[in-house]
Amino acid sequence: MREHTKTAASISATGVSLPYEVRVNPHLDTSHEECEIWASNMGMLRTSRTLSGGIWNPDRFRRIAVPELAAKIAPDAEETDLVLIYQALVWIFAYDDHFTLAYKKSRDRRGGWEYARSLCNFIHPDPERPVPEPSDAVERGLADLWPRLARGRSFHWRREFSQAIHDFINGAALELENICDDRVPDLIDFIGLRRRTFAGGTGACFAAMSTGSEIPEALRETDVVTSLLDAFIDIMALGNEAVSYEMEINDEGEINNLMLVLREISGGDLEQAHKIATDLIYDRIAHFDHLVEVKLPRLAADVDLSSADLEQMKVWVRGAQSYLSGLYDWYDSTPRYRGNLHGV
């Protein structure tokens, strides 16, 4: 296998430089074919523009570069877990694109909410809970993926991941509300909404899968860790806004985008909006690092955290940093945000 690594901090299309090393999982080269087969088996791919069904044609699917994304955000994952992460990411993109084409572009508020509520029935912390019969590729993909993804995970992991997916599913319907009302959200509203619509909560779970370490139970419900996770999600979610702006605004008719929110604040100046967004991301990175370097060690001492749990927390943090650097590196290289979504 080829060695995949970058020793320098990444500077992405967002214009943000992250202070963490970019590493690439050595199993990247073996994951492409197997996972494309899975997407095809779930009905997410179409083989001809004249055929109905499917979400993407194979070329559009490959342009998303999901194998590269999975390998960059989870550089230490075992091959079996890397494939599961890839499939989970494929499903996330599938739902996002399907919901946009089926409900957002037609402004079908009622249909969007009905679909979202129905889809939530396909994932629950108990993976053995019966689910409805799938009726499309998105439902089929989640019904197939979740039992395999959840197998062998802790209850905490399963609860957090399923909650993140519920937030993601319903977040799209909340975005649809803004589209139907022609309402650009204000900045505070947008930040809260984006934490849900980015499926950001899955990031902590993917970092745990990559490293084999979860956040220790003694720290999970603390203000420090809550703030850490918010900053972690904000960094990943806000970085997406600049790179996705043209596709979302011009191709999808989206209005739930940070750049548009900031243009409202800055009087329509896109360059100024980009500068504000960059400053926001750097502020969140600085906050994340402060929590890791100052607040977490103090908290560990205050609760008399065991040496084993302290090491587990450190390993998870390194996984979270790898997640962020890998995500931003993918932002810089993926063709996903170039070209019309209708090239499906």
PDB file of C-alpha atoms in Angstrom, residues 34-35 52 67 96 101 111 150 160 162 191 222 254 273 298 305:
ATOM      1  CA  GLU A  34     -16.435  -1.908  -2.684  1.00  0.00           C
ATOM      2  CA  CYS A  35     -18.252   1.219  -1.553  1.00  0.00           C
ATOM      3  CA  SER A  52     -35.530   6.752 -13.538  1.00  0.00           C
ATOM      4  CA  PRO A  67     -13.404   7.706  -0.228  1.00  0.00           C
ATOM      5  CA  ASP A  96     -28.789  15.963   1.439  1.00  0.00           C
ATOM      6  CA  LEU A 101     -34.040  17.941  -5.361  1.00  0.00           C
ATOM      7  CA  GLY A 111     -43.881  16.712   1.805  1.00  0.00           C
ATOM      8  CA  ALA A 150     -23.991   0.225  15.419  1.00  0.00           C
ATOM      9  CA  GLU A 160     -25.064  10.197  20.044  1.00  0.00           C
ATOM     10  CA  SER A 162     -28.587   8.371  16.081  1.00  0.00           C
ATOM     11  CA  ILE A 191     -25.209  28.861  13.873  1.00  0.00           C
ATOM     12  CA  THR A 222     -19.430  18.806  31.601  1.00  0.00           C
ATOM     13  CA  GLU A 254     -30.602  27.735  -1.054  1.00  0.00           C
ATOM     14  CA  ALA A 273     -18.606  38.296   4.236  1.00  0.00           C
ATOM     15  CA  ARG A 298      -7.850  21.540  34.714  1.00  0.00           C
ATOM     16  CA  LEU A 305      -9.558  11.580  36.124  1.00  0.00           C
TER      17      LEU A 305
END
